[in-house]
Short mmCIF file of the C-alpha atoms (twelve columns), coordinates in Angstrom:
data_MODEL
# 
_entry.id   MODEL 
# 
loop_
_atom_site.group_PDB 
_atom_site.id 
_atom_site.type_symbol 
_atom_site.label_atom_id 
_atom_site.label_alt_id 
_atom_site.label_comp_id 
_atom_site.label_asym_id 
_atom_site.label_seq_id 
_atom_site.Cartn_x 
_atom_site.Cartn_y 
_atom_site.Cartn_z 
_atom_site.pdbx_PDB_model_num 
ATOM 1   C CA . UNK A 1   -10.911 -18.492 9.278   1 
ATOM 2   C CA . UNK A 2   -14.463 -17.207 10.572  1 
ATOM 3   C CA . UNK A 3   -16.935 -16.424 8.583   1 
ATOM 4   C CA . UNK A 4   -20.743 -15.950 7.722   1 
ATOM 5   C CA . UNK A 5   -22.414 -18.754 7.472   1 
ATOM 6   C CA . UNK A 6   -26.209 -19.366 6.713   1 
ATOM 7   C CA . UNK A 7   -28.019 -23.083 6.971   1 
ATOM 8   C CA . UNK A 8   -31.403 -22.399 5.930   1 
ATOM 9   C CA . UNK A 9   -33.507 -19.165 3.965   1 
ATOM 10  C CA . UNK A 10  -34.966 -16.174 6.758   1 
ATOM 11  C CA . UNK A 11  -34.398 -13.733 8.415   1 
ATOM 12  C CA . UNK A 12  -31.089 -12.218 10.096  1 
ATOM 13  C CA . UNK A 13  -30.750 -14.545 13.085  1 
ATOM 14  C CA . UNK A 14  -29.700 -17.550 9.781   1 
ATOM 15  C CA . UNK A 15  -26.607 -15.565 9.931   1 
ATOM 16  C CA . UNK A 16  -24.377 -17.740 12.433  1 
ATOM 17  C CA . UNK A 17  -20.420 -16.886 13.038  1 
ATOM 18  C CA . UNK A 18  -18.680 -20.222 12.070  1 
ATOM 19  C CA . UNK A 19  -14.717 -21.290 11.861  1 
ATOM 20  C CA . UNK A 20  -14.457 -22.835 8.294   1 
ATOM 21  C CA . UNK A 21  -11.426 -23.853 6.672   1 
ATOM 22  C CA . UNK A 22  -9.322  -21.204 4.454   1 
ATOM 23  C CA . UNK A 23  -10.557 -21.077 1.091   1 
ATOM 24  C CA . UNK A 24  -7.276  -21.768 -1.297  1 
ATOM 25  C CA . UNK A 25  -7.632  -19.872 -4.703  1 
ATOM 26  C CA . UNK A 26  -7.676  -22.521 -8.135  1 
ATOM 27  C CA . UNK A 27  -6.718  -21.823 -11.189 1 
ATOM 28  C CA . UNK A 28  -7.113  -18.267 -12.674 1 
ATOM 29  C CA . UNK A 29  -8.194  -17.180 -9.355  1 
ATOM 30  C CA . UNK A 30  -6.629  -15.529 -5.910  1 
ATOM 31  C CA . UNK A 31  -7.559  -14.886 -2.330  1 
ATOM 32  C CA . UNK A 32  -8.565  -11.748 -0.960  1 
ATOM 33  C CA . UNK A 33  -8.089  -10.850 2.809   1 
ATOM 34  C CA . UNK A 34  -11.324 -8.715  3.539   1 
ATOM 35  C CA . UNK A 35  -11.729 -5.407  4.468   1 
ATOM 36  C CA . UNK A 36  -14.827 -4.549  3.251   1 
ATOM 37  C CA . UNK A 37  -17.754 -6.408  2.302   1 
ATOM 38  C CA . UNK A 38  -20.552 -5.071  0.277   1 
ATOM 39  C CA . UNK A 39  -24.719 -5.513  1.494   1 
ATOM 40  C CA . UNK A 40  -27.553 -5.370  -0.872  1 
ATOM 41  C CA . UNK A 41  -31.362 -5.642  -1.211  1 
ATOM 42  C CA . UNK A 42  -30.472 -8.297  -3.697  1 
ATOM 43  C CA . UNK A 43  -28.468 -10.137 -1.298  1 
ATOM 44  C CA . UNK A 44  -30.880 -9.769  1.840   1 
ATOM 45  C CA . UNK A 45  -33.382 -11.392 -0.669  1 
ATOM 46  C CA . UNK A 46  -31.069 -14.235 -0.938  1 
ATOM 47  C CA . UNK A 47  -31.223 -14.193 2.479   1 
ATOM 48  C CA . UNK A 48  -34.547 -14.723 2.887   1 
ATOM 49  C CA . UNK A 49  -35.352 -17.450 0.002   1 
ATOM 50  C CA . UNK A 50  -37.266 -14.708 -1.721  1 
ATOM 51  C CA . UNK A 51  -35.056 -14.440 -4.724  1 
ATOM 52  C CA . UNK A 52  -36.784 -16.224 -7.552  1 
ATOM 53  C CA . UNK A 53  -37.150 -16.097 -11.664 1 
ATOM 54  C CA . UNK A 54  -33.474 -13.637 -12.307 1 
ATOM 55  C CA . UNK A 55  -31.227 -15.703 -10.172 1 
ATOM 56  C CA . UNK A 56  -31.128 -19.169 -9.059  1 
ATOM 57  C CA . UNK A 57  -31.201 -19.486 -5.296  1 
ATOM 58  C CA . UNK A 58  -27.520 -20.733 -3.970  1 
ATOM 59  C CA . UNK A 59  -27.325 -24.189 -2.707  1 
ATOM 60  C CA . UNK A 60  -27.473 -24.215 1.437   1 
ATOM 61  C CA . UNK A 61  -25.479 -23.948 3.370   1 
ATOM 62  C CA . UNK A 62  -23.568 -20.695 2.293   1 
ATOM 63  C CA . UNK A 63  -21.282 -17.864 3.108   1 
ATOM 64  C CA . UNK A 64  -23.505 -14.850 1.629   1 
ATOM 65  C CA . UNK A 65  -21.612 -12.049 0.458   1 
ATOM 66  C CA . UNK A 66  -20.750 -11.153 -3.611  1 
ATOM 67  C CA . UNK A 67  -18.824 -7.733  -3.324  1 
ATOM 68  C CA . UNK A 68  -15.475 -7.452  -1.684  1 
ATOM 69  C CA . UNK A 69  -12.553 -5.353  -0.661  1 
ATOM 70  C CA . UNK A 70  -8.936  -5.860  -0.170  1 
ATOM 71  C CA . UNK A 71  -5.450  -7.216  -0.412  1 
ATOM 72  C CA . UNK A 72  -4.548  -10.386 -2.351  1 
ATOM 73  C CA . UNK A 73  -2.448  -12.473 -0.086  1 
ATOM 74  C CA . UNK A 74  -2.327  -15.608 -2.219  1 
ATOM 75  C CA . UNK A 75  -2.469  -16.453 -6.254  1 
ATOM 76  C CA . UNK A 76  -3.657  -19.290 -8.098  1 
ATOM 77  C CA . UNK A 77  -1.953  -21.096 -10.776 1 
ATOM 78  C CA . UNK A 78  -1.376  -18.795 -14.413 1 
ATOM 79  C CA . UNK A 79  -2.173  -15.627 -12.266 1 
ATOM 80  C CA . UNK A 80  0.482   -12.844 -12.631 1 
ATOM 81  C CA . UNK A 81  2.706   -12.866 -9.873  1 
ATOM 82  C CA . UNK A 82  2.496   -8.497  -9.497  1 
ATOM 83  C CA . UNK A 83  -1.234  -9.010  -8.116  1 
ATOM 84  C CA . UNK A 84  0.338   -10.545 -4.800  1 
ATOM 85  C CA . UNK A 85  0.038   -7.975  -2.423  1 
ATOM 86  C CA . UNK A 86  -2.170  -5.422  -4.247  1 
ATOM 87  C CA . UNK A 87  -5.464  -4.339  -2.773  1 
ATOM 88  C CA . UNK A 88  -8.283  -4.672  -5.359  1 
ATOM 89  C CA . UNK A 89  -12.374 -5.001  -5.173  1 
ATOM 90  C CA . UNK A 90  -14.145 -7.372  -6.291  1 
ATOM 91  C CA . UNK A 91  -17.618 -9.307  -7.433  1 
ATOM 92  C CA . UNK A 92  -18.027 -12.136 -6.606  1 
ATOM 93  C CA . UNK A 93  -20.844 -12.970 -9.105  1 
ATOM 94  C CA . UNK A 94  -23.316 -15.555 -7.267  1 
ATOM 95  C CA . UNK A 95  -20.764 -17.205 -6.220  1 
ATOM 96  C CA . UNK A 96  -21.164 -15.377 -2.727  1 
ATOM 97  C CA . UNK A 97  -18.258 -16.201 0.195   1 
ATOM 98  C CA . UNK A 98  -17.741 -12.436 0.522   1 
ATOM 99  C CA . UNK A 99  -18.753 -12.301 4.754   1 
ATOM 100 C CA . UNK A 100 -15.518 -13.879 5.894   1 
ATOM 101 C CA . UNK A 101 -12.189 -13.087 6.537   1 
ATOM 102 C CA . UNK A 102 -10.957 -14.613 3.538   1 
ATOM 103 C CA . UNK A 103 -12.576 -14.852 0.040   1 
ATOM 104 C CA . UNK A 104 -11.543 -16.591 -3.346  1 
ATOM 105 C CA . UNK A 105 -12.304 -14.670 -6.508  1 
ATOM 106 C CA . UNK A 106 -11.507 -14.542 -10.337 1 
ATOM 107 C CA . UNK A 107 -8.450  -12.581 -11.562 1 
ATOM 108 C CA . UNK A 108 -10.914 -11.612 -14.438 1 
ATOM 109 C CA . UNK A 109 -13.055 -9.700  -11.771 1 
ATOM 110 C CA . UNK A 110 -10.154 -7.691  -9.429  1 
ATOM 111 C CA . UNK A 111 -9.807  -4.059  -9.949  1 
ATOM 112 C CA . UNK A 112 -7.323  -2.441  -8.203  1 
ATOM 113 C CA . UNK A 113 -8.072  0.089   -5.509  1 
ATOM 114 C CA . UNK A 114 -6.850  3.778   -6.172  1 
ATOM 115 C CA . UNK A 115 -4.564  5.303   -3.465  1 
ATOM 116 C CA . UNK A 116 -7.570  7.829   -2.745  1 
ATOM 117 C CA . UNK A 117 -10.138 5.594   -2.502  1 
ATOM 118 C CA . UNK A 118 -10.857 3.014   0.864   1 
ATOM 119 C CA . UNK A 119 -12.229 -0.425  0.816   1 
ATOM 120 C CA . UNK A 120 -15.600 0.566   2.172   1 
ATOM 121 C CA . UNK A 121 -15.686 3.271   -0.740  1 
ATOM 122 C CA . UNK A 122 -14.468 0.741   -3.487  1 
ATOM 123 C CA . UNK A 123 -16.951 -2.211  -2.459  1 
ATOM 124 C CA . UNK A 124 -19.643 0.480   -2.222  1 
ATOM 125 C CA . UNK A 125 -18.898 1.365   -5.588  1 
ATOM 126 C CA . UNK A 126 -17.698 -2.412  -7.475  1 
ATOM 127 C CA . UNK A 127 -22.141 -3.063  -7.999  1 
ATOM 128 C CA . UNK A 128 -24.282 0.014   -7.593  1 
ATOM 129 C CA . UNK A 129 -21.498 2.176   -9.345  1 
ATOM 130 C CA . UNK A 130 -21.578 0.319   -12.525 1 
ATOM 131 C CA . UNK A 131 -24.696 -0.113  -12.895 1 
ATOM 132 C CA . UNK A 132 -25.902 3.625   -12.141 1 
ATOM 133 C CA . UNK A 133 -23.018 3.902   -15.080 1 
ATOM 134 C CA . UNK A 134 -25.254 1.616   -17.212 1 
ATOM 135 C CA . UNK A 135 -28.104 3.265   -16.624 1 
ATOM 136 C CA . UNK A 136 -26.501 6.368   -17.723 1 
ATOM 137 C CA . UNK A 137 -25.435 5.846   -20.997 1 
ATOM 138 C CA . UNK A 138 -28.797 4.567   -21.789 1 
ATOM 139 C CA . UNK A 139 -30.532 7.648   -20.206 1 
ATOM 140 C CA . UNK A 140 -28.084 10.638  -21.089 1 
ATOM 141 C CA . UNK A 141 -29.737 13.318  -19.565 1 
ATOM 142 C CA . UNK A 142 -29.249 16.788  -20.295 1 
ATOM 143 C CA . UNK A 143 -29.978 20.116  -18.637 1 
ATOM 144 C CA . UNK A 144 -33.027 20.569  -21.136 1 
ATOM 145 C CA . UNK A 145 -34.768 17.537  -18.991 1 
ATOM 146 C CA . UNK A 146 -36.675 17.281  -15.848 1 
ATOM 147 C CA . UNK A 147 -35.605 13.371  -14.142 1 
ATOM 148 C CA . UNK A 148 -37.806 11.551  -11.713 1 
ATOM 149 C CA . UNK A 149 -35.870 8.913   -9.501  1 
ATOM 150 C CA . UNK A 150 -37.489 6.728   -7.130  1 
ATOM 151 C CA . UNK A 151 -35.455 5.718   -3.949  1 
ATOM 152 C CA . UNK A 152 -33.582 9.009   -4.325  1 
ATOM 153 C CA . UNK A 153 -31.746 8.025   -0.924  1 
ATOM 154 C CA . UNK A 154 -30.577 4.582   -2.062  1 
ATOM 155 C CA . UNK A 155 -27.477 3.442   -3.659  1 
ATOM 156 C CA . UNK A 156 -28.228 3.942   -7.111  1 
ATOM 157 C CA . UNK A 157 -30.930 6.196   -6.645  1 
ATOM 158 C CA . UNK A 158 -28.458 8.715   -4.592  1 
ATOM 159 C CA . UNK A 159 -26.144 8.187   -7.825  1 
ATOM 160 C CA . UNK A 160 -28.341 9.249   -10.190 1 
ATOM 161 C CA . UNK A 161 -29.143 12.393  -8.043  1 
ATOM 162 C CA . UNK A 162 -26.127 13.743  -8.519  1 
ATOM 163 C CA . UNK A 163 -25.909 12.642  -11.699 1 
ATOM 164 C CA . UNK A 164 -28.530 14.328  -13.216 1 
ATOM 165 C CA . UNK A 165 -27.707 17.571  -10.914 1 
ATOM 166 C CA . UNK A 166 -24.100 17.454  -12.505 1 
ATOM 167 C CA . UNK A 167 -25.738 16.878  -16.219 1 
ATOM 168 C CA . UNK A 168 -27.701 20.494  -15.253 1 
ATOM 169 C CA . UNK A 169 -31.283 18.934  -14.939 1 
ATOM 170 C CA . UNK A 170 -34.003 19.073  -12.948 1 
ATOM 171 C CA . UNK A 171 -33.602 16.517  -10.228 1 
ATOM 172 C CA . UNK A 172 -36.728 15.553  -8.452  1 
ATOM 173 C CA . UNK A 173 -36.383 12.819  -5.522  1 
ATOM 174 C CA . UNK A 174 -38.633 10.577  -4.613  1 
ATOM 175 C CA . UNK A 175 -37.993 8.477   -1.075  1 
ATOM 176 C CA . UNK A 176 -39.597 6.270   1.555   1 
ATOM 177 C CA . UNK A 177 -39.674 8.090   4.870   1 
ATOM 178 C CA . UNK A 178 -38.766 12.433  5.589   1 
ATOM 179 C CA . UNK A 179 -35.432 11.679  6.346   1 
ATOM 180 C CA . UNK A 180 -34.488 9.921   2.796   1 
ATOM 181 C CA . UNK A 181 -36.628 12.784  0.928   1 
ATOM 182 C CA . UNK A 182 -34.477 15.572  3.064   1 
ATOM 183 C CA . UNK A 183 -31.554 13.232  1.948   1 
ATOM 184 C CA . UNK A 184 -32.092 13.487  -1.198  1 
ATOM 185 C CA . UNK A 185 -32.231 17.031  -1.032  1 
ATOM 186 C CA . UNK A 186 -29.349 17.637  0.515   1 
ATOM 187 C CA . UNK A 187 -27.541 15.335  -2.405  1 
ATOM 188 C CA . UNK A 188 -28.753 17.544  -5.192  1 
ATOM 189 C CA . UNK A 189 -32.231 17.212  -5.814  1 
ATOM 190 C CA . UNK A 190 -34.050 20.561  -6.651  1 
ATOM 191 C CA . UNK A 191 -37.353 18.908  -4.843  1 
ATOM 192 C CA . UNK A 192 -37.496 15.795  -2.810  1 
ATOM 193 C CA . UNK A 193 -40.812 13.572  -1.985  1 
ATOM 194 C CA . UNK A 194 -42.083 10.996  0.622   1 
ATOM 195 C CA . UNK A 195 -43.685 8.825   -1.603  1 
ATOM 196 C CA . UNK A 196 -45.116 7.005   1.670   1 
ATOM 197 C CA . UNK A 197 -47.568 9.508   2.362   1 
ATOM 198 C CA . UNK A 198 -50.903 9.520   -0.087  1 
ATOM 199 C CA . UNK A 199 -50.748 12.126  -3.126  1 
ATOM 200 C CA . UNK A 200 -47.304 12.358  -3.766  1 
ATOM 201 C CA . UNK A 201 -47.412 12.380  -7.446  1 
ATOM 202 C CA . UNK A 202 -50.219 15.533  -7.235  1 
ATOM 203 C CA . UNK A 203 -47.566 17.119  -5.088  1 
ATOM 204 C CA . UNK A 204 -44.811 16.855  -7.607  1 
ATOM 205 C CA . UNK A 205 -46.950 18.125  -10.355 1 
ATOM 206 C CA . UNK A 206 -47.687 20.456  -8.496  1 
ATOM 207 C CA . UNK A 207 -44.126 21.559  -7.569  1 
ATOM 208 C CA . UNK A 208 -42.827 21.472  -10.918 1 
ATOM 209 C CA . UNK A 209 -45.572 24.130  -11.955 1 
ATOM 210 C CA . UNK A 210 -46.891 22.775  -15.408 1 
ATOM 211 C CA . UNK A 211 -42.947 21.098  -16.347 1 
ATOM 212 C CA . UNK A 212 -43.623 17.415  -17.156 1 
ATOM 213 C CA . UNK A 213 -40.945 14.799  -16.461 1 
ATOM 214 C CA . UNK A 214 -38.920 13.760  -19.435 1 
ATOM 215 C CA . UNK A 215 -36.866 10.945  -18.102 1 
ATOM 216 C CA . UNK A 216 -37.761 8.380   -14.862 1 
ATOM 217 C CA . UNK A 217 -35.084 5.991   -12.781 1 
ATOM 218 C CA . UNK A 218 -37.389 3.564   -11.167 1 
ATOM 219 C CA . UNK A 219 -35.518 0.662   -8.949  1 
ATOM 220 C CA . UNK A 220 -38.530 0.678   -6.995  1 
ATOM 221 C CA . UNK A 221 -41.430 -1.172  -8.615  1 
ATOM 222 C CA . UNK A 222 -44.734 -2.080  -7.096  1 
ATOM 223 C CA . UNK A 223 -46.792 0.762   -5.548  1 
ATOM 224 C CA . UNK A 224 -44.034 3.360   -6.803  1 
ATOM 225 C CA . UNK A 225 -45.062 2.658   -10.351 1 
ATOM 226 C CA . UNK A 226 -47.425 6.005   -9.922  1 
ATOM 227 C CA . UNK A 227 -43.929 7.808   -11.302 1 
ATOM 228 C CA . UNK A 228 -45.349 5.791   -14.599 1 
ATOM 229 C CA . UNK A 229 -48.120 8.704   -14.675 1 
ATOM 230 C CA . UNK A 230 -45.887 11.428  -14.350 1 
ATOM 231 C CA . UNK A 231 -44.052 11.068  -17.903 1 
ATOM 232 C CA . UNK A 232 -44.884 13.692  -20.073 1 
ATOM 233 C CA . UNK A 233 -45.676 12.395  -23.913 1 
ATOM 234 C CA . UNK A 234 -42.381 11.000  -25.443 1 
ATOM 235 C CA . UNK A 235 -40.825 10.536  -21.610 1 
ATOM 236 C CA . UNK A 236 -38.846 7.756   -20.891 1 
ATOM 237 C CA . UNK A 237 -38.758 5.704   -18.156 1 
ATOM 238 C CA . UNK A 238 -36.063 3.223   -17.192 1 
ATOM 239 C CA . UNK A 239 -36.372 0.135   -14.718 1 
ATOM 240 C CA . UNK A 240 -33.732 -1.092  -13.308 1 
ATOM 241 C CA . UNK A 241 -34.849 -3.329  -10.169 1 
ATOM 242 C CA . UNK A 242 -37.835 -3.743  -7.592  1 
ATOM 243 C CA . UNK A 243 -37.157 -3.643  -4.049  1 
ATOM 244 C CA . UNK A 244 -40.635 -3.525  -3.112  1 
ATOM 245 C CA . UNK A 245 -40.374 -7.101  -3.995  1 
ATOM 246 C CA . UNK A 246 -42.760 -6.553  -6.625  1 
ATOM 247 C CA . UNK A 247 -41.302 -5.841  -10.170 1 
ATOM 248 C CA . UNK A 248 -43.491 -2.563  -11.695 1 
ATOM 249 C CA . UNK A 249 -45.983 -4.181  -14.561 1 
ATOM 250 C CA . UNK A 250 -46.181 -1.729  -17.394 1 
# 
Protein backbone atom coordinates (compact mmCIF):
# COMPACT_ATOMS: atom_id res chain seq x y z
CA UNK A 1 0.00 0.00 0.00
CA UNK A 2 0.97 3.66 -0.22
CA UNK A 3 1.47 5.69 2.94
CA UNK A 4 2.82 9.04 4.07
CA UNK A 5 6.03 8.33 5.98
CA UNK A 6 8.16 10.56 8.18
CA UNK A 7 11.81 9.76 8.94
CA UNK A 8 12.75 12.98 10.76
CA UNK A 9 10.89 15.67 12.68
CA UNK A 10 10.45 18.96 10.84
CA UNK A 11 8.31 20.74 8.27
CA UNK A 12 5.91 19.33 5.68
CA UNK A 13 8.87 18.50 3.43
CA UNK A 14 9.66 15.63 5.82
CA UNK A 15 6.46 13.85 4.73
CA UNK A 16 7.12 11.34 1.95
CA UNK A 17 4.82 9.12 -0.09
CA UNK A 18 6.22 5.58 0.07
CA UNK A 19 5.22 2.00 -0.63
CA UNK A 20 5.03 -0.07 2.56
CA UNK A 21 3.69 -3.54 3.44
CA UNK A 22 -0.05 -3.82 4.04
CA UNK A 23 -0.82 -3.88 7.79
CA UNK A 24 -2.63 -6.88 9.26
CA UNK A 25 -5.04 -6.59 12.18
CA UNK A 26 -4.13 -8.36 15.41
CA UNK A 27 -6.43 -9.80 18.03
CA UNK A 28 -9.29 -7.40 18.78
CA UNK A 29 -8.42 -5.21 15.80
CA UNK A 30 -9.80 -4.43 12.35
CA UNK A 31 -8.27 -3.07 9.18
CA UNK A 32 -9.86 -0.02 7.59
CA UNK A 33 -9.63 0.95 3.93
CA UNK A 34 -9.10 4.66 4.52
CA UNK A 35 -11.35 7.18 2.78
CA UNK A 36 -10.49 10.20 4.94
CA UNK A 37 -7.93 11.06 7.62
CA UNK A 38 -7.95 13.94 10.10
CA UNK A 39 -5.34 16.68 10.43
CA UNK A 40 -5.17 18.70 13.66
CA UNK A 41 -2.86 21.24 15.25
CA UNK A 42 -1.48 18.48 17.45
CA UNK A 43 -0.59 16.48 14.32
CA UNK A 44 1.50 19.35 13.00
CA UNK A 45 3.18 19.73 16.41
CA UNK A 46 4.04 16.02 16.45
CA UNK A 47 5.39 16.32 12.90
CA UNK A 48 7.70 19.13 14.04
CA UNK A 49 8.82 17.19 17.11
CA UNK A 50 7.49 19.92 19.39
CA UNK A 51 4.70 18.04 21.12
CA UNK A 52 6.20 17.41 24.53
CA UNK A 53 4.91 17.14 28.07
CA UNK A 54 1.34 15.99 27.47
CA UNK A 55 2.08 13.31 24.87
CA UNK A 56 5.29 11.40 24.19
CA UNK A 57 6.61 11.76 20.66
CA UNK A 58 6.33 8.62 18.51
CA UNK A 59 9.38 6.72 17.33
CA UNK A 60 10.62 7.36 13.80
CA UNK A 61 10.08 6.42 11.06
CA UNK A 62 6.32 6.69 11.39
CA UNK A 63 3.11 7.08 9.44
CA UNK A 64 1.27 10.10 10.92
CA UNK A 65 -2.48 10.37 11.36
CA UNK A 66 -4.60 9.50 14.40
CA UNK A 67 -8.14 9.64 12.98
CA UNK A 68 -9.52 7.72 10.02
CA UNK A 69 -12.81 6.89 8.35
CA UNK A 70 -13.51 4.18 5.80
CA UNK A 71 -14.70 0.63 5.25
CA UNK A 72 -13.52 -2.39 7.26
CA UNK A 73 -11.97 -4.95 4.92
CA UNK A 74 -10.29 -7.38 7.35
CA UNK A 75 -10.87 -8.61 10.90
CA UNK A 76 -8.45 -9.80 13.55
CA UNK A 77 -9.03 -12.73 15.88
CA UNK A 78 -11.95 -12.40 18.25
CA UNK A 79 -13.75 -9.65 16.31
CA UNK A 80 -17.48 -9.98 15.59
CA UNK A 81 -17.85 -10.94 11.89
CA UNK A 82 -20.64 -8.37 11.65
CA UNK A 83 -18.04 -5.59 11.48
CA UNK A 84 -16.77 -6.71 8.06
CA UNK A 85 -17.78 -4.31 5.30
CA UNK A 86 -19.14 -1.64 7.64
CA UNK A 87 -18.16 2.02 7.21
CA UNK A 88 -16.65 3.33 10.42
CA UNK A 89 -14.70 6.19 11.95
CA UNK A 90 -12.00 5.53 14.54
CA UNK A 91 -9.47 7.35 16.69
CA UNK A 92 -6.15 5.49 16.60
CA UNK A 93 -4.82 7.06 19.80
CA UNK A 94 -1.15 7.91 19.64
CA UNK A 95 -0.46 4.76 17.61
CA UNK A 96 -0.80 6.83 14.39
CA UNK A 97 -0.90 5.18 10.96
CA UNK A 98 -3.82 7.08 9.49
CA UNK A 99 -2.15 8.74 6.49
CA UNK A 100 -2.23 5.56 4.46
CA UNK A 101 -4.47 3.52 2.20
CA UNK A 102 -4.99 1.00 5.02
CA UNK A 103 -4.99 1.49 8.80
CA UNK A 104 -5.46 -0.80 11.80
CA UNK A 105 -7.73 0.18 14.70
CA UNK A 106 -8.92 -1.46 17.92
CA UNK A 107 -12.50 -2.68 17.69
CA UNK A 108 -13.45 -0.73 20.83
CA UNK A 109 -12.41 2.51 19.05
CA UNK A 110 -14.90 2.04 16.20
CA UNK A 111 -18.03 4.08 15.56
CA UNK A 112 -20.29 3.18 12.65
CA UNK A 113 -20.87 6.11 10.27
CA UNK A 114 -24.58 6.92 9.85
CA UNK A 115 -25.85 6.99 6.29
CA UNK A 116 -26.45 10.75 6.42
CA UNK A 117 -22.75 11.50 7.07
CA UNK A 118 -19.82 11.19 4.68
CA UNK A 119 -16.31 10.09 5.65
CA UNK A 120 -14.94 13.64 5.75
CA UNK A 121 -17.64 14.80 8.16
CA UNK A 122 -17.22 11.73 10.35
CA UNK A 123 -13.47 12.05 10.69
CA UNK A 124 -13.79 15.77 11.38
CA UNK A 125 -16.01 15.03 14.37
CA UNK A 126 -14.41 11.95 15.98
CA UNK A 127 -11.89 14.00 17.97
CA UNK A 128 -13.06 17.58 17.65
CA UNK A 129 -16.71 16.77 18.26
CA UNK A 130 -16.21 14.72 21.38
CA UNK A 131 -13.86 17.36 22.81
CA UNK A 132 -16.55 19.96 22.22
CA UNK A 133 -19.16 17.77 23.93
CA UNK A 134 -16.90 17.29 26.96
CA UNK A 135 -16.38 21.05 27.22
CA UNK A 136 -20.12 21.71 27.07
CA UNK A 137 -20.82 19.12 29.77
CA UNK A 138 -18.60 21.16 32.10
CA UNK A 139 -19.63 24.64 30.95
CA UNK A 140 -23.39 24.23 30.45
CA UNK A 141 -23.90 27.61 28.71
CA UNK A 142 -27.36 29.18 29.02
CA UNK A 143 -29.24 32.09 27.48
CA UNK A 144 -28.06 34.24 30.40
CA UNK A 145 -24.39 33.86 29.45
CA UNK A 146 -22.11 36.12 27.46
CA UNK A 147 -19.67 33.61 25.99
CA UNK A 148 -16.21 34.46 24.63
CA UNK A 149 -14.76 31.89 22.21
CA UNK A 150 -11.12 32.16 21.11
CA UNK A 151 -10.02 30.47 17.87
CA UNK A 152 -13.67 30.89 16.92
CA UNK A 153 -13.09 29.81 13.32
CA UNK A 154 -11.13 26.67 14.24
CA UNK A 155 -12.39 23.13 14.57
CA UNK A 156 -13.52 23.18 18.20
CA UNK A 157 -14.05 26.94 18.35
CA UNK A 158 -16.46 26.94 15.41
CA UNK A 159 -18.54 24.25 17.12
CA UNK A 160 -18.54 26.19 20.40
CA UNK A 161 -19.79 29.33 18.62
CA UNK A 162 -22.74 27.37 17.26
CA UNK A 163 -23.39 25.67 20.61
CA UNK A 164 -23.43 29.02 22.42
CA UNK A 165 -25.80 30.44 19.84
CA UNK A 166 -28.08 27.40 20.09
CA UNK A 167 -28.16 27.82 23.89
CA UNK A 168 -29.43 31.37 23.39
CA UNK A 169 -26.25 32.95 24.77
CA UNK A 170 -24.52 36.04 23.43
CA UNK A 171 -21.53 34.62 21.53
CA UNK A 172 -18.39 36.73 21.20
CA UNK A 173 -16.03 35.22 18.64
CA UNK A 174 -12.31 36.00 18.58
CA UNK A 175 -10.10 34.75 15.76
CA UNK A 176 -6.72 35.43 14.19
CA UNK A 177 -7.41 37.47 11.08
CA UNK A 178 -10.26 39.39 9.48
CA UNK A 179 -11.45 36.47 7.34
CA UNK A 180 -11.59 34.14 10.32
CA UNK A 181 -13.42 36.72 12.39
CA UNK A 182 -15.94 37.10 9.56
CA UNK A 183 -16.43 33.32 9.49
CA UNK A 184 -17.13 33.33 13.23
CA UNK A 185 -19.87 35.86 12.54
CA UNK A 186 -21.32 33.67 9.80
CA UNK A 187 -21.38 30.73 12.23
CA UNK A 188 -23.52 32.67 14.67
CA UNK A 189 -21.27 34.89 16.79
CA UNK A 190 -23.18 37.99 17.86
CA UNK A 191 -19.97 39.99 17.45
CA UNK A 192 -16.54 38.87 16.24
CA UNK A 193 -13.06 40.35 16.52
CA UNK A 194 -9.57 39.86 15.10
CA UNK A 195 -7.20 39.30 18.03
CA UNK A 196 -4.15 40.12 15.91
CA UNK A 197 -5.27 43.75 16.01
CA UNK A 198 -4.06 45.86 18.97
CA UNK A 199 -6.72 46.83 21.45
CA UNK A 200 -9.07 43.96 20.65
CA UNK A 201 -10.00 43.50 24.31
CA UNK A 202 -11.11 47.13 24.47
CA UNK A 203 -13.16 46.64 21.31
CA UNK A 204 -14.92 43.69 22.96
CA UNK A 205 -15.74 45.78 26.04
CA UNK A 206 -17.13 48.58 23.87
CA UNK A 207 -19.31 46.18 21.88
CA UNK A 208 -20.77 44.65 25.03
CA UNK A 209 -21.77 48.09 26.34
CA UNK A 210 -21.34 47.28 30.02
CA UNK A 211 -22.17 43.58 29.90
CA UNK A 212 -19.45 41.26 31.20
CA UNK A 213 -18.13 37.97 29.88
CA UNK A 214 -19.56 35.20 32.06
CA UNK A 215 -17.97 32.25 30.27
CA UNK A 216 -14.80 32.00 28.16
CA UNK A 217 -13.40 29.11 26.11
CA UNK A 218 -9.69 29.31 25.29
CA UNK A 219 -7.91 26.85 23.02
CA UNK A 220 -5.10 29.19 21.99
CA UNK A 221 -3.06 30.19 25.05
CA UNK A 222 -0.13 32.58 24.74
CA UNK A 223 -0.99 36.21 23.98
CA UNK A 224 -4.70 35.46 23.72
CA UNK A 225 -4.58 35.28 27.51
CA UNK A 226 -6.16 38.73 27.37
CA UNK A 227 -9.43 36.80 27.30
CA UNK A 228 -8.91 36.17 31.01
CA UNK A 229 -8.95 39.91 31.67
CA UNK A 230 -12.41 40.21 30.13
CA UNK A 231 -14.06 37.82 32.57
CA UNK A 232 -16.50 39.36 34.99
CA UNK A 233 -16.50 38.52 38.71
CA UNK A 234 -17.52 34.88 39.09
CA UNK A 235 -16.92 34.21 35.39
CA UNK A 236 -15.76 30.81 34.20
CA UNK A 237 -12.69 30.20 32.03
CA UNK A 238 -12.28 26.80 30.37
CA UNK A 239 -8.86 26.02 28.85
CA UNK A 240 -8.73 23.16 26.37
CA UNK A 241 -5.60 23.73 24.29
CA UNK A 242 -2.67 25.93 23.31
CA UNK A 243 -2.57 26.15 19.52
CA UNK A 244 -0.25 29.17 19.82
CA UNK A 245 2.41 26.80 21.15
CA UNK A 246 2.52 28.59 24.49
CA UNK A 247 0.18 27.42 27.28
CA UNK A 248 -1.76 30.13 29.09
CA UNK A 249 -0.56 30.56 32.66
CA UNK A 250 -2.99 31.94 35.22
